[in-house]
Amino acid sequence: MKIAFVGKGGSGKTTLSSLFIRHLASNEASVVAVDADINQHLGAALGLAEDEAAALPALGAHLPLIKEYLRGSNPRIASADTMIKTTPPGRGSRLLRVTEDNPVYDACARTVLLDGEPVRLMATGPFTEADLGVACYHSKVGAVELCLNHLVDGPDEYVVVDMTAGSDSFASGMFTRFDMTFLVAEPTRKGVSVYRQYKEYARDFGVALKVVGNKVQGPEDIEFLQDEAGEDLLVTVGHSDWVRALEKGRPAPFELLEATNRFALQALQDAADDSYAHRDWDRYTEQMVSFHLKNAQSWGNAKTGADLADQVDPDFVLREGIDTLGAFDGGAGEEIVSPRPQTHRPAPQPA
């Protein structure tokens, strides 16, 4: 499942996304964690020392490698230079899987051990001195969008993305790339304002959205969130001594996290797993193509000097069972169900 955590700055979305990642890992699930926030804190929230978090490779810095690998032998893409963040896969494109080994993970992911369980961690990367005053952060998260567009994930495989704060997530089509979006909201007017805005923007795109109430101190806070979010409110989370100890650099084993918070994290996993039955690969692919054509016309064609609409393979639908090179039967457009590449959970080695 592809899962996003969103919310206003300071809502606690990075903390909750890191707890959810730990929860999945403790259940021995295969997890790829992605820090796509402009403020890169997910590594630290997962227990990395400051220097370890700073040493994580930046996805944005490896964009040429990512494009060249994903392009594969797709005849519709003349060169990696003509790929933009929304370029969709087609026949001949290389696809990504959660548990495989590939050059993208080799260059851009590091294995983090969470109570002995391995998780692949990727980070968009912070602004550099060369970016200041001239670069948009969405050019960096384009690497994440490109990877999600080429990702084929199945049951019991999770990609968890800590998104940039507020409504900035809507500056690209990436907000439609997820099976489930958890919006972290504090029980305040500002906290629920982002929820209303997100729900309004996402309404026409079939985005599955659930609210996670955070920093809840009592029944009045719960009632406020219920009034504001209604059936979208999935669960609420209160104070955690376990999290406080982690933030002090004194982490305890995850099994000691408060039972109420463990139950809340299980509710998140159940909601994500339940959304699998509603996965619509056709709609997913159509949205991918729609955003690509919009970006091509708006700026992509001018930037690359090519008609990027030609990159769209009209007979291709991204779905499970497709092989890593997007191969189809040459006749009626039926997919060839090829054996999956050899997969495994990441080897247990420190970041």
XYZ file of C-alpha atoms in Angstrom:
351
model
C 0.000 0.000 0.000
C 1.119 3.543 -0.742
C 0.382 5.747 2.269
C 0.838 9.496 2.780
C 0.962 11.485 5.999
C -0.059 15.133 5.563
C -0.981 18.023 7.852
C 0.006 21.511 8.831
C 3.489 22.232 10.104
C 3.849 21.263 13.746
C 0.847 18.924 13.728
C 3.021 15.932 14.505
C 2.726 14.213 11.118
C 6.415 13.265 11.017
C 6.221 11.766 14.507
C 3.092 9.808 13.625
C 4.473 8.640 10.288
C 7.623 7.418 12.053
C 5.537 5.568 14.659
C 3.482 3.975 11.881
C 6.651 2.874 10.115
C 7.921 1.338 13.354
C 4.574 -0.387 13.825
C 4.689 -1.908 10.342
C 8.276 -3.024 10.862
C 7.384 -4.630 14.193
C 4.765 -6.635 12.283
C 7.558 -7.758 9.919
C 6.042 -5.964 6.944
C 8.185 -4.824 4.021
C 8.474 -1.041 4.233
C 9.977 1.754 2.160
C 9.890 5.054 4.075
C 10.232 8.339 2.184
C 10.913 11.775 3.671
C 9.347 14.169 1.154
C 8.995 17.111 3.528
C 10.939 20.327 2.987
C 11.969 19.962 6.637
C 13.859 16.675 6.660
C 13.116 15.143 10.073
C 11.918 11.605 9.361
C 15.389 10.078 9.744
C 15.800 11.620 13.182
C 12.279 10.534 14.153
C 13.296 6.988 13.241
C 16.219 7.229 15.637
C 19.110 8.241 13.390
C 21.765 10.471 14.868
C 21.961 13.952 13.382
C 25.035 13.141 11.297
C 23.474 9.877 10.076
C 20.299 11.654 8.982
C 22.324 14.348 7.221
C 24.300 11.668 5.371
C 21.219 10.126 3.752
C 21.526 10.341 -0.047
C 19.202 12.893 -1.661
C 16.752 11.560 -4.226
C 16.863 14.879 -6.056
C 20.629 14.584 -6.495
C 20.214 11.237 -8.256
C 17.449 12.275 -10.623
C 19.466 11.527 -13.823
C 20.160 7.979 -12.601
C 16.504 7.482 -11.624
C 15.279 8.670 -15.012
C 17.751 6.547 -16.970
C 16.874 3.418 -15.010
C 13.087 3.892 -15.213
C 13.223 4.750 -18.916
C 14.462 1.261 -19.689
C 13.844 0.450 -23.355
C 10.593 2.425 -23.625
C 10.612 3.535 -27.298
C 8.383 6.520 -26.525
C 11.069 8.163 -24.390
C 13.947 9.282 -26.598
C 16.280 10.064 -23.699
C 16.281 10.549 -19.951
C 16.608 14.291 -20.592
C 13.058 14.350 -21.941
C 11.587 12.769 -18.811
C 9.837 15.049 -16.325
C 8.393 14.292 -12.901
C 5.050 13.174 -14.354
C 6.366 10.972 -17.186
C 4.254 7.802 -17.001
C 5.568 4.285 -17.563
C 4.818 2.365 -20.730
C 5.889 -0.811 -22.448
C 9.635 -1.118 -22.027
C 9.786 1.044 -18.890
C 11.407 -0.405 -15.811
C 9.124 -0.658 -12.807
C 10.001 -0.555 -9.118
C 8.989 -3.047 -6.470
C 9.150 -2.601 -2.731
C 11.449 -5.501 -1.860
C 13.693 -5.901 -4.895
C 17.273 -4.747 -5.323
C 17.831 -2.187 -8.081
C 20.165 0.732 -8.889
C 17.636 3.286 -7.588
C 17.588 1.748 -4.121
C 21.358 1.205 -4.235
C 21.930 4.914 -4.829
C 19.044 6.498 -2.935
C 17.999 4.214 -0.063
C 19.630 3.197 3.168
C 18.586 0.380 5.474
C 17.589 1.464 8.982
C 17.136 -1.069 11.756
C 14.110 -0.464 13.964
C 14.333 -2.799 16.943
C 16.179 -5.201 14.667
C 13.695 -4.979 11.789
C 15.002 -3.468 8.513
C 13.282 -0.587 6.741
C 14.445 1.124 3.569
C 14.647 4.889 4.081
C 14.773 7.438 1.257
C 14.899 11.218 1.504
C 14.138 13.927 -1.016
C 16.979 15.990 0.355
C 17.100 19.515 1.794
C 17.751 22.745 -0.009
C 21.391 23.281 -0.884
C 23.165 26.616 -1.045
C 22.844 26.508 -4.847
C 19.053 26.152 -4.542
C 18.468 29.209 -2.397
C 16.582 31.931 -4.222
C 16.341 30.037 -7.519
C 14.842 26.580 -6.918
C 11.370 25.353 -6.050
C 11.130 22.498 -3.585
C 8.640 20.745 -5.846
C 11.446 20.202 -8.348
C 13.070 18.028 -5.676
C 9.999 15.991 -4.787
C 9.644 15.290 -8.510
C 11.986 12.348 -7.970
C 9.519 10.879 -5.473
C 6.611 11.373 -7.877
C 8.526 9.702 -10.700
C 9.292 6.695 -8.495
C 5.685 6.405 -7.327
C 4.497 6.528 -10.941
C 6.666 3.487 -11.692
C 5.970 1.565 -8.489
C 4.071 -1.724 -8.431
C 3.247 -2.705 -4.864
C 1.190 -5.573 -3.536
C -0.387 -6.811 -0.301
C 1.770 -6.591 2.833
C 4.114 -4.114 1.084
C 4.067 -0.525 2.284
C 5.489 2.744 1.004
C 5.011 5.443 3.647
C 5.641 9.048 2.586
C 5.976 11.959 4.997
C 4.677 14.741 2.760
C 5.455 18.445 2.836
C 3.264 20.459 5.208
C -0.035 22.153 4.467
C -1.593 22.381 1.020
C 1.780 22.406 -0.759
C 1.130 18.737 -1.522
C -1.248 19.880 -4.264
C 1.478 21.616 -6.266
C 1.909 18.317 -8.120
C -0.204 15.287 -8.901
C 1.546 13.317 -6.177
C -1.449 13.647 -3.855
C -3.305 11.152 -6.082
C -0.558 8.524 -5.889
C -1.671 6.998 -2.578
C -4.080 4.267 -1.540
C -4.633 6.039 1.772
C -3.859 9.546 3.011
C -3.738 10.188 6.747
C -4.231 13.837 7.631
C -2.846 14.650 11.062
C -4.923 17.368 12.727
C -4.670 19.026 16.103
C -7.958 19.863 17.888
C -7.753 23.537 16.935
C -9.289 25.748 14.257
C -5.959 25.915 12.430
C -5.555 22.183 12.791
C -8.822 21.372 11.021
C -8.505 24.144 8.412
C -5.887 22.104 6.537
C -8.272 19.135 6.640
C -11.075 21.155 5.042
C -8.747 22.488 2.374
C -7.287 19.065 1.628
C -10.717 17.441 1.420
C -11.947 20.168 -0.946
C -8.965 19.882 -3.281
C -9.007 16.078 -3.275
C -12.781 15.650 -3.679
C -12.761 15.122 -7.456
C -9.839 12.690 -7.508
C -11.107 9.781 -5.438
C -8.483 10.330 -2.723
C -9.082 8.116 0.321
C -8.662 10.446 3.301
C -8.770 9.756 7.028
C -8.104 12.174 9.881
C -5.807 11.288 12.760
C -6.415 13.577 15.723
C -3.151 14.358 17.466
C -2.214 16.059 20.746
C -5.645 15.219 22.135
C -5.960 15.924 25.850
C -9.524 14.972 26.705
C -13.150 14.382 25.671
C -13.651 17.994 24.589
C -10.825 17.700 22.059
C -12.299 14.469 20.695
C -15.758 16.034 20.435
C -14.307 19.032 18.578
C -12.597 16.806 16.015
C -15.727 14.674 15.616
C -17.782 17.791 14.927
C -15.274 19.073 12.378
C -14.223 15.869 10.605
C -17.252 13.627 11.092
C -16.811 10.122 9.688
C -13.371 11.033 8.356
C -11.999 10.999 11.918
C -10.391 7.583 12.262
C -8.581 7.713 15.584
C -7.077 10.120 18.105
C -3.674 10.103 19.781
C -2.655 11.730 23.032
C 0.532 12.306 24.975
C 3.233 9.663 24.772
C 6.005 9.282 27.327
C 7.653 6.864 24.861
C 7.845 9.576 22.189
C 9.096 12.112 24.706
C 11.929 9.764 25.687
C 12.813 9.232 22.014
C 12.963 12.984 21.447
C 15.405 13.218 24.349
C 17.627 10.656 22.666
C 16.679 7.908 25.111
C 14.634 5.512 23.010
C 12.969 2.544 24.637
C 12.043 -0.667 22.802
C 9.023 -0.064 20.600
C 7.109 -2.818 22.386
C 6.923 -0.436 25.377
C 4.897 2.162 23.463
C 1.656 2.820 25.315
C -1.082 0.274 24.533
C -3.565 2.976 23.512
C -1.118 4.301 20.936
C -0.352 0.786 19.672
C -4.079 0.260 19.149
C -4.274 3.572 17.277
C -1.437 2.539 14.958
C -3.141 -0.786 14.292
C -6.286 1.137 13.342
C -4.228 3.031 10.769
C -2.876 -0.195 9.323
C -6.358 -1.734 9.206
C -7.711 1.305 7.351
C -4.852 1.178 4.854
C -5.258 -2.553 4.312
C -9.015 -2.195 3.856
C -8.450 0.331 1.058
C -6.663 -2.340 -0.972
C -9.993 -3.793 -2.070
C -10.853 -0.454 -3.689
C -7.593 -0.097 -5.636
C -8.358 0.968 -9.203
C -5.279 0.674 -11.427
C -7.158 2.038 -14.445
C -8.090 5.253 -12.655
C -4.609 5.459 -11.173
C -3.064 5.291 -14.644
C -5.590 7.723 -16.122
C -4.796 10.293 -13.419
C -1.096 9.805 -14.028
C -1.553 10.492 -17.737
C -3.857 13.454 -17.113
C -1.350 15.225 -14.860
C 1.450 14.459 -17.292
C -0.394 16.040 -20.219
C -1.216 19.068 -18.091
C 2.425 19.514 -17.029
C 3.670 18.901 -20.556
C 1.509 21.670 -21.944
C 2.165 24.039 -19.053
C 5.978 23.857 -18.977
C 7.386 20.450 -19.895
C 7.314 20.777 -23.685
C 9.047 24.152 -23.544
C 11.684 22.906 -21.118
C 12.588 19.720 -22.999
C 11.932 20.882 -26.566
C 9.837 17.758 -27.169
C 6.142 16.956 -27.403
C 5.801 15.023 -24.152
C 2.305 13.861 -25.020
C 4.052 11.307 -27.230
C 5.403 9.635 -24.073
C 1.933 8.326 -23.220
C 1.432 4.670 -24.132
C -2.346 4.421 -24.717
C -2.402 0.640 -24.289
C -0.509 0.544 -20.999
C -2.109 0.184 -17.569
C 0.115 -0.065 -14.499
C -1.030 -2.971 -12.354
C 0.084 -5.951 -10.312
C 1.259 -8.947 -12.313
C 2.971 -6.825 -14.938
C 6.646 -7.577 -15.414
C 9.448 -5.155 -14.583
C 9.774 -3.974 -18.179
C 6.083 -3.271 -18.609
C 5.694 -6.097 -21.134
C 2.355 -6.824 -22.756
C 1.043 -9.408 -25.134
C 1.432 -7.876 -28.582
C -2.131 -8.587 -29.662
C -5.063 -7.429 -27.568
C -3.056 -5.429 -25.060
C -3.279 -8.073 -22.366
C -0.479 -8.049 -19.856
C 2.111 -10.787 -19.706
C 2.126 -12.124 -16.176
C 5.819 -12.746 -15.709
C 7.491 -14.110 -12.601
C 8.328 -11.405 -10.109
C 11.996 -10.602 -9.715
C 13.687 -12.279 -6.790
C 12.668 -10.306 -3.733
C 13.685 -10.140 -0.146
C 13.483 -7.873 2.842
C 16.475 -5.498 3.011
C 19.532 -7.017 4.617
C 19.830 -5.992 8.292
C 22.655 -3.503 8.217
C 22.767 -0.100 9.939
C 22.312 3.088 7.933
